[in-house]
Coordinates of C-alpha atoms and ligand atoms in Angstrom, one line a residue:
X1 CA 101.1 100.2 133.0
X2 CA 99.7 103.8 134.2
X3 CA 96.0 103.9 133.8
X4 CA 95.1 105.8 130.7
X5 CA 92.2 107.9 132.2
X6 CA 91.4 109.0 135.4
X7 CA 88.1 106.9 135.6
X8 CA 90.5 103.8 135.5
X9 CA 91.9 104.5 138.9
X10 CA 90.0 102.4 141.2
X11 CA 87.4 104.2 143.4
X12 CA 88.1 107.9 141.6
X13 CA 85.1 107.7 139.3
X14 CA 82.7 107.0 142.3
X15 CA 84.3 109.6 144.3
X16 CA 84.5 112.1 141.6
X17 CA 80.7 111.8 141.4
X18 CA 80.5 113.0 145.0
X19 CA 82.8 116.0 144.2
X20 CA 80.4 118.5 142.8
X21 CA 82.4 120.7 140.5
X22 CA 82.4 124.4 141.5
X23 CA 80.6 126.6 139.2
X24 CA 82.2 129.5 140.5
X25 CA 85.8 128.4 139.8
X26 CA 84.9 127.3 136.4
X27 CA 83.2 130.9 135.7
X28 CA 86.4 132.7 137.2
X29 CA 88.2 131.3 133.9
X30 CA 85.6 132.9 131.6
X31 CA 86.2 136.3 133.7
X32 CA 89.7 136.4 133.5
X33 CA 89.1 138.1 130.1
X34 CA 89.7 141.8 130.2
X35 CA 86.4 142.6 128.6
X36 CA 84.2 140.8 130.8
X37 CA 83.1 142.7 134.2
X38 CA 82.8 139.7 136.8
X39 CA 79.9 140.3 138.9
X40 CA 80.4 136.4 140.0
X41 CA 83.5 136.4 142.1
X42 CA 82.8 137.9 145.6
X43 CA 86.4 138.5 146.0
X44 CA 87.1 141.1 148.6
X45 CA 88.4 144.4 147.3
X46 CA 92.2 144.1 146.8
X47 CA 92.9 147.7 147.1
X48 CA 91.8 147.5 150.4
X49 CA 94.2 144.8 151.7
X50 CA 96.3 146.4 154.4
X51 CA 99.8 145.4 152.8
X52 CA 101.8 148.0 154.8
X53 CA 100.6 147.0 158.1
X54 CA 101.1 143.5 157.3
X55 CA 104.6 144.1 156.1
X56 CA 105.6 145.8 159.2
X57 CA 104.0 143.1 161.2
X58 CA 105.9 140.5 159.2
X59 CA 109.1 142.4 159.7
X60 CA 108.6 142.8 163.5
X61 CA 107.7 138.9 163.6
X62 CA 110.8 138.1 162.0
X63 CA 113.0 140.4 163.7
X64 CA 111.4 139.7 167.4
X65 CA 110.4 135.9 167.2
X66 CA 111.8 133.9 164.3
X67 CA 112.4 130.7 166.2
X68 CA 108.8 130.4 167.1
X69 CA 107.1 131.9 164.0
X70 CA 108.9 129.7 161.7
X71 CA 108.5 126.6 164.0
X72 CA 105.8 123.9 163.8
X73 CA 103.0 125.1 166.5
X74 CA 99.7 123.8 168.3
X75 CA 97.3 122.2 166.2
X76 CA 94.8 124.2 167.8
X77 CA 96.5 127.6 166.8
X78 CA 98.8 129.7 168.8
X79 CA 97.3 130.9 172.2
X80 CA 97.1 134.5 172.1
X81 CA 95.2 134.3 168.6
X82 CA 92.7 132.2 170.4
X83 CA 92.5 134.5 173.2
X84 CA 92.0 137.5 170.7
X85 CA 88.9 135.6 169.0
X86 CA 87.5 134.4 172.4
X87 CA 87.5 138.1 173.7
X88 CA 85.7 139.2 170.4
X89 CA 83.3 136.6 170.5
X90 CA 82.6 137.5 174.1
X91 CA 81.6 141.1 172.9
X92 CA 79.1 139.6 170.5
X93 CA 77.4 137.7 173.2
X94 CA 79.1 134.3 172.7
X95 CA 80.8 133.0 175.6
X96 CA 83.6 130.7 174.5
X97 CA 87.0 130.1 176.2
X98 CA 90.0 130.4 174.2
X99 CA 90.5 126.6 174.6
X100 CA 87.3 126.3 172.9
X101 CA 88.6 128.1 170.0
X102 CA 90.3 126.2 167.0
X103 CA 92.2 128.3 164.4
X104 CA 91.8 127.0 160.9
X105 CA 93.1 127.5 157.6
X106 CA 90.3 129.4 156.5
X107 CA 86.6 128.7 157.3
X108 CA 86.5 126.5 154.5
X109 CA 88.7 124.1 156.2
X110 CA 86.4 124.5 159.2
X111 CA 83.5 123.3 157.1
X112 CA 85.4 120.4 156.0
X113 CA 86.5 119.3 159.3
X114 CA 83.0 119.7 160.6
X115 CA 82.0 117.7 157.8
X116 CA 84.5 115.0 158.5
X117 CA 83.4 114.7 162.4
X118 CA 79.9 115.1 162.1
X119 CA 78.5 113.6 158.9
X120 CA 78.1 109.8 158.2
X121 CA 77.1 108.7 155.0
X122 CA 73.3 109.4 154.9
X123 CA 73.3 111.7 157.8
X124 CA 70.4 114.4 157.4
X125 CA 72.0 117.7 157.1
X126 CA 69.6 120.9 156.8
X127 CA 70.8 123.9 154.7
X128 CA 69.0 127.0 154.0
X129 CA 68.1 127.7 150.4
X130 CA 70.0 129.1 148.8
X131 CA 73.4 128.1 150.6
X132 CA 76.9 128.7 150.4
X133 CA 78.2 126.5 147.6
X134 CA 81.4 125.9 149.4
X135 CA 79.6 124.4 152.6
X136 CA 77.5 122.2 150.2
X137 CA 80.7 121.0 148.5
X138 CA 82.6 120.2 151.6
X139 CA 79.5 118.4 153.1
X140 CA 78.8 116.6 150.0
X141 CA 82.0 114.5 150.2
X142 CA 80.9 112.9 153.4
X143 CA 77.7 111.6 151.8
X144 CA 74.8 113.3 153.9
X145 CA 71.3 113.6 152.9
X146 CA 71.1 117.4 152.2
X147 CA 68.0 118.8 152.9
X148 CA 66.9 122.3 151.8
X149 CA 65.1 124.8 154.0
X150 CA 63.2 127.3 152.2
X151 CA 63.7 130.9 153.4
X152 CA 61.9 134.2 152.9
X153 CA 63.3 137.7 153.8
X154 CA 63.3 137.1 157.6
X155 CA 65.4 133.8 157.1
X156 CA 64.6 130.4 157.0
X157 CA 60.9 129.3 157.8
X158 CA 60.5 127.7 161.2
X159 CA 57.8 125.4 160.1
X160 CA 60.1 123.8 157.7
X161 CA 62.8 123.8 160.3
X162 CA 60.4 121.9 162.7
X163 CA 59.5 119.3 160.2
X164 CA 63.1 118.6 159.2
X165 CA 64.7 118.7 162.5
X166 CA 63.9 115.1 164.0
X167 CA 66.7 113.0 163.4
X168 CA 68.8 115.7 161.6
X169 CA 72.6 115.4 162.4
X170 CA 73.4 119.1 161.7
X171 CA 71.7 122.6 160.5
X172 CA 74.0 124.9 158.5
X173 CA 72.8 128.5 158.8
X174 CA 74.4 131.7 157.8
X175 CA 72.6 134.4 160.2
X176 CA 74.1 137.6 158.7
X177 CA 74.4 139.1 155.4
X178 CA 74.3 135.5 153.7
X179 CA 76.2 134.3 150.6
X180 CA 74.8 134.1 148.2
X181 CA 71.5 135.5 149.1
X182 CA 72.5 138.7 150.9
X183 CA 69.9 138.2 153.6
X184 CA 70.1 138.3 157.6
X185 CA 67.7 136.3 160.1
X186 CA 65.5 138.8 161.5
X187 CA 65.5 139.1 165.4
X188 CA 62.1 137.5 166.3
X189 CA 62.7 134.6 163.6
X190 CA 66.2 134.2 165.0
X191 CA 64.5 133.5 168.5
X192 CA 62.3 131.0 166.9
X193 CA 65.2 129.2 165.4
X194 CA 67.2 129.2 168.1
X195 CA 64.7 127.7 170.6
X196 CA 63.8 124.9 168.1
X197 CA 67.6 124.0 167.4
X198 CA 68.1 124.4 171.4
X199 CA 65.2 121.7 171.8
X200 CA 66.7 119.2 169.0
X201 CA 69.8 117.2 169.1
X202 CA 71.1 118.5 165.9
X203 CA 74.2 120.4 165.7
X204 CA 73.8 124.2 164.6
X205 CA 76.8 125.2 162.1
X206 CA 76.5 128.8 162.5
X207 CA 78.8 130.4 159.5
X208 CA 79.3 134.2 159.9
X209 CA 82.1 135.5 157.7
X210 CA 80.2 138.9 156.6
X211 CA 78.8 140.0 160.2
X212 CA 81.2 142.7 160.6
X213 CA 80.6 144.0 156.9
X214 CA 77.4 146.0 158.1
X215 CA 76.6 149.0 156.1
X216 CA 74.4 151.2 158.4
X217 CA 74.0 149.7 161.9
X218 CA 75.7 146.5 163.5
X219 CA 73.5 143.5 162.8
X220 CA 71.7 141.4 165.5
X221 CA 73.4 138.5 167.3
X222 CA 73.1 135.1 165.6
X223 CA 71.8 132.0 166.8
X224 CA 74.5 130.9 169.0
X225 CA 74.4 134.2 171.0
X226 CA 70.7 133.4 171.4
X227 CA 71.3 130.0 173.5
X228 CA 71.9 127.2 171.3
X229 CA 74.5 125.3 173.4
X230 CA 75.0 122.4 170.9
X231 CA 76.3 124.9 168.1
X232 CA 79.6 125.9 166.6
X233 CA 80.2 129.7 165.3
X234 CA 82.8 129.9 162.3
X235 CA 84.3 133.3 161.7
X236 CA 87.2 134.2 159.2
X237 CA 89.6 137.2 158.6
X238 CA 89.4 136.8 155.0
X239 CA 86.4 139.2 154.6
X240 CA 88.0 141.9 157.0
X241 CA 91.6 141.5 156.2
X242 CA 92.6 139.4 153.3
X243 CA 91.7 135.9 152.2
X244 CA 95.2 135.1 151.3
X245 CA 96.3 134.6 155.0
X246 CA 94.0 131.7 155.1
X247 CA 92.9 132.3 158.9
X248 CA 89.7 131.7 160.5
X249 CA 88.4 129.9 163.4
X250 CA 85.7 127.5 164.9
X251 CA 84.4 128.0 168.4
X252 CA 82.3 125.4 170.0
X253 CA 81.9 122.8 172.8
X254 CA 85.1 121.5 173.9
X255 CA 84.0 118.2 173.2
X256 CA 83.7 118.6 169.5
X257 CA 86.7 121.2 169.3
X258 CA 88.8 118.3 170.6
X259 CA 87.6 116.0 167.5
X260 CA 88.1 118.7 165.1
X261 CA 91.5 119.3 166.4
X262 CA 92.2 115.6 165.7
X263 CA 90.9 115.7 162.3
X264 CA 92.8 118.8 161.7
X265 CA 96.1 117.0 162.8
X266 CA 95.5 114.5 159.8
X267 CA 94.7 117.2 157.3
X268 CA 97.6 119.6 157.8
X269 CA 99.2 119.4 161.5
X270 CA 98.4 123.1 162.1
X271 CA 97.5 126.3 160.7
X272 CA 100.6 128.2 159.4
X273 CA 102.5 129.6 162.5
X274 CA 104.0 132.4 160.5
X275 CA 100.7 133.7 159.4
X276 CA 99.1 133.5 162.8
X277 CA 102.0 135.5 164.2
X278 CA 101.7 138.2 161.8
X279 CA 98.2 138.6 162.1
X280 CA 98.4 138.5 165.8
X281 CA 101.0 141.6 165.5
X282 CA 98.8 143.5 162.9
X283 CA 95.8 143.0 165.3
X284 CA 97.5 143.8 168.2
X285 CA 98.5 147.4 166.0
X286 CA 94.9 148.0 165.5
X287 CA 94.6 146.9 161.8
X288 CA 91.0 145.9 162.0
X289 CA 89.7 149.1 163.8
X290 CA 91.9 151.3 161.4
X291 CA 90.8 149.4 158.3
X292 CA 86.9 148.3 158.9
X293 CA 85.0 151.7 158.7
X294 CA 86.6 152.4 155.3
X295 CA 85.8 149.0 154.1
X296 CA 82.5 149.3 155.0
X297 CA 82.3 152.6 153.2
X298 CA 83.6 151.2 149.9
X299 CA 81.1 148.4 150.1
X300 CA 78.1 150.4 151.1
X301 CA 79.0 152.9 148.2
X302 CA 79.1 149.7 145.6
X303 CA 75.8 148.2 147.3
X304 CA 74.2 151.6 146.7
X305 CA 75.5 151.8 143.1
X306 CA 74.4 148.1 142.3
X307 CA 70.8 148.6 143.8
X308 CA 70.6 151.8 142.1
X309 CA 71.6 150.2 138.6
X310 CA 69.0 147.3 139.2
X311 CA 66.2 149.7 139.8
X312 CA 67.0 151.7 136.7
X313 CA 67.7 148.9 134.2
X314 CA 66.1 145.6 135.4
X315 CA 62.8 144.7 133.2
X316 CA 59.5 144.3 135.3
X317 CA 59.2 140.9 136.9
X318 CA 62.9 140.6 138.2
X319 CA 63.5 141.2 141.9
X320 CA 66.3 141.3 144.1
X321 CA 67.3 141.4 147.9
X322 CA 68.6 144.5 149.7
X323 CA 71.4 143.6 151.5
X324 CA 72.3 145.6 154.7
X325 CA 76.1 144.3 154.6
X326 CA 78.1 141.5 153.1
X327 CA 79.0 141.2 149.4
X328 CA 76.1 139.7 147.6
X329 CA 72.6 140.8 146.0
X330 CA 70.3 137.9 144.8
X331 CA 68.2 138.1 141.9
X332 CA 65.0 136.2 141.0
X333 CA 63.9 136.3 137.1
X334 CA 60.6 135.7 136.0
X335 CA 59.4 131.9 136.4
X336 CA 60.5 130.1 133.2
X337 CA 63.7 132.2 132.6
X338 CA 66.9 130.1 133.0
X339 CA 69.9 132.2 134.4
X340 CA 72.4 129.4 133.6
X341 CA 71.1 129.3 129.8
X342 CA 71.7 133.2 129.6
X343 CA 75.1 133.3 131.3
X344 CA 77.1 132.7 127.8
X345 CA 75.1 135.6 126.1
X346 CA 75.7 137.6 129.4
X347 CA 79.5 136.8 129.0
X348 CA 79.3 137.9 125.3
X349 CA 78.0 141.2 126.3
X350 CA 80.9 141.8 128.9
X351 CA 79.2 140.8 132.2
X352 CA 79.5 137.6 134.5
X353 CA 77.3 136.2 137.2
X354 CA 76.7 133.0 138.9
X355 CA 73.7 131.2 138.2
X356 CA 71.5 130.3 141.2
X357 CA 70.7 126.8 140.7
X358 CA 73.9 125.2 142.2
X359 CA 73.2 127.1 145.5
X360 CA 70.0 125.6 146.1
X361 CA 69.6 121.9 147.4
X362 CA 66.1 120.5 146.7
X363 CA 63.7 122.0 144.2
X364 CA 65.5 123.6 141.0
X365 CA 65.6 127.5 141.0
X366 CA 67.0 128.1 137.6
X367 CA 65.4 131.6 137.5
X368 CA 67.9 132.8 140.3
X369 CA 71.2 134.3 140.2
X370 CA 74.1 135.9 142.1
X371 CA 75.6 139.2 141.8
X372 CA 78.7 140.5 143.9
X373 CA 79.5 144.2 144.2
X374 CA 82.4 143.7 146.3
X375 CA 85.3 144.1 143.8
X376 CA 84.2 146.2 140.9
X377 CA 84.2 150.1 141.1
X378 CA 80.7 151.6 141.1
X379 CA 80.6 153.1 137.7
X380 CA 81.8 149.9 136.1
X381 CA 79.6 147.9 138.0
X382 CA 76.6 150.1 137.1
X383 CA 77.5 149.8 133.5
X384 CA 77.5 146.0 133.8
X385 CA 74.3 145.7 135.5
X386 CA 72.8 148.2 132.7
X387 CA 74.1 145.3 130.1
X388 CA 72.8 142.7 132.0
X389 CA 69.3 144.6 132.2
X390 CA 69.5 145.0 128.4
X391 CA 69.9 141.2 127.9
X392 CA 67.2 140.1 130.4
X393 CA 64.7 142.9 128.8
X394 CA 65.2 141.4 125.3
X395 CA 65.1 137.9 126.5
X396 CA 61.8 138.6 128.2
X397 CA 60.5 140.2 125.1
X398 CA 61.7 137.3 123.0
X399 CA 59.8 135.0 125.4
X400 CA 56.7 137.0 125.3
X401 CA 56.5 137.3 121.6
X402 CA 57.5 133.8 120.9
X403 CA 60.1 134.8 118.5
X404 CA 63.1 133.1 117.4
X405 CA 66.3 134.7 119.5
X406 CA 68.4 136.7 116.5
X407 CA 71.5 135.0 116.0
X408 CA 73.7 137.7 117.8
X409 CA 72.0 136.8 121.3
X410 CA 72.5 133.2 120.8
X411 CA 76.2 133.5 120.3
X412 CA 78.6 132.1 122.9
X413 CA 82.2 132.6 123.4
Ligands
LIG501 N1 81.6 130.6 154.3 C1 81.0 131.4 153.6 C2 79.7 131.7 153.5 C3 81.8 132.1 152.6 O1 81.3 132.8 151.7 C4 83.2 131.7 152.6 C5 84.0 132.3 151.3 N2 83.5 132.6 150.3 C6 83.6 130.8 153.5 C7 82.9 130.4 154.2 C8 85.1 130.4 153.4 O2 86.0 131.7 153.7 P1 87.6 131.5 154.0 O3 87.9 130.1 153.8 O4 88.5 132.3 153.2 O5 87.7 131.6 155.3

């Protein structure tokens, strides 16, 4: 007989417990409503996708090399794309050979493969607070002991890293324009953290999807470029081209890349050959050089619009980060406020965000939330921030006066 509920499947309930449900994906259901402006998702600006360049590239690949592009290919990725990535990393001060580059189906797969290869149940894994939810989810499946490292505006705190590093298996950091905090590691802090990591036996996993999305000046190098030998660098074409391509990379020491390739073989044999050839063709035609300046301009305008709206509409006691790149702003509400509790009221007023608690390992941070400015035009975005500001002002006032919230404010949808 078929089991009547999922929990009756042997082992599934236990496993499901480890699968932390994605707050972002659940929220996206709410935000599909036309009357809700989503500052939640962090999706790239869809109007900027280089559709025409990719169409031309796809035509050319299908005309000139259909037999290779539609065939199975190497697990590690096609050689010329690995060469392109290695050359691009070299320009950023990272010395990897093409053989040390593994092409993955998105960076998300890279994170999962790293979890598979490096984490045993109970392994201490250090993550900055707050951290990328998708990484926490990927690692959690392998049963690590996640340890949150507090960060300030300059990045993770060296004294906390020093205390947690002995015996740690891995440290997961985002050096530039992080998701969700929109923060970058300051150069002196980066030197200090790199020295600590280089002297430890932990693997550094450096995730850098947003480094190219700088608004004013190119960012400082990350930690691997500062000489952490036992480290891997993850990058992706999702944010500079299009996430639907699902093309990214992991670069690192050969011994680890070989293990990751073995794990990848079990997962999906290889990253889609056709997508890789189309991407390569588009890269050779200069799609990134043509598109990036405009993309930076779009995100800079939206970042400015969001920061201006926050300054205009947020009540006293709310603070936020001022990202110099990337897609996200991180808000801290006065202590005692709970961003998750306020979300249904925000959605009722037509604006959605991601509550910050889920991004934080360790101490709860219910008074935080993430806003994204990437996929909403400036005027709409400013109006949404104004509505959020009005809600927070009202909620604060109610809290300060101890009044019972009006029924309309409590209405959920
Ligand atoms: N790392 C970070 C920090 C991210 O924000 C994302 C996407 N939101 C990823 C990795 C995964 O990106 P992708 O799988 O599209 O390459």
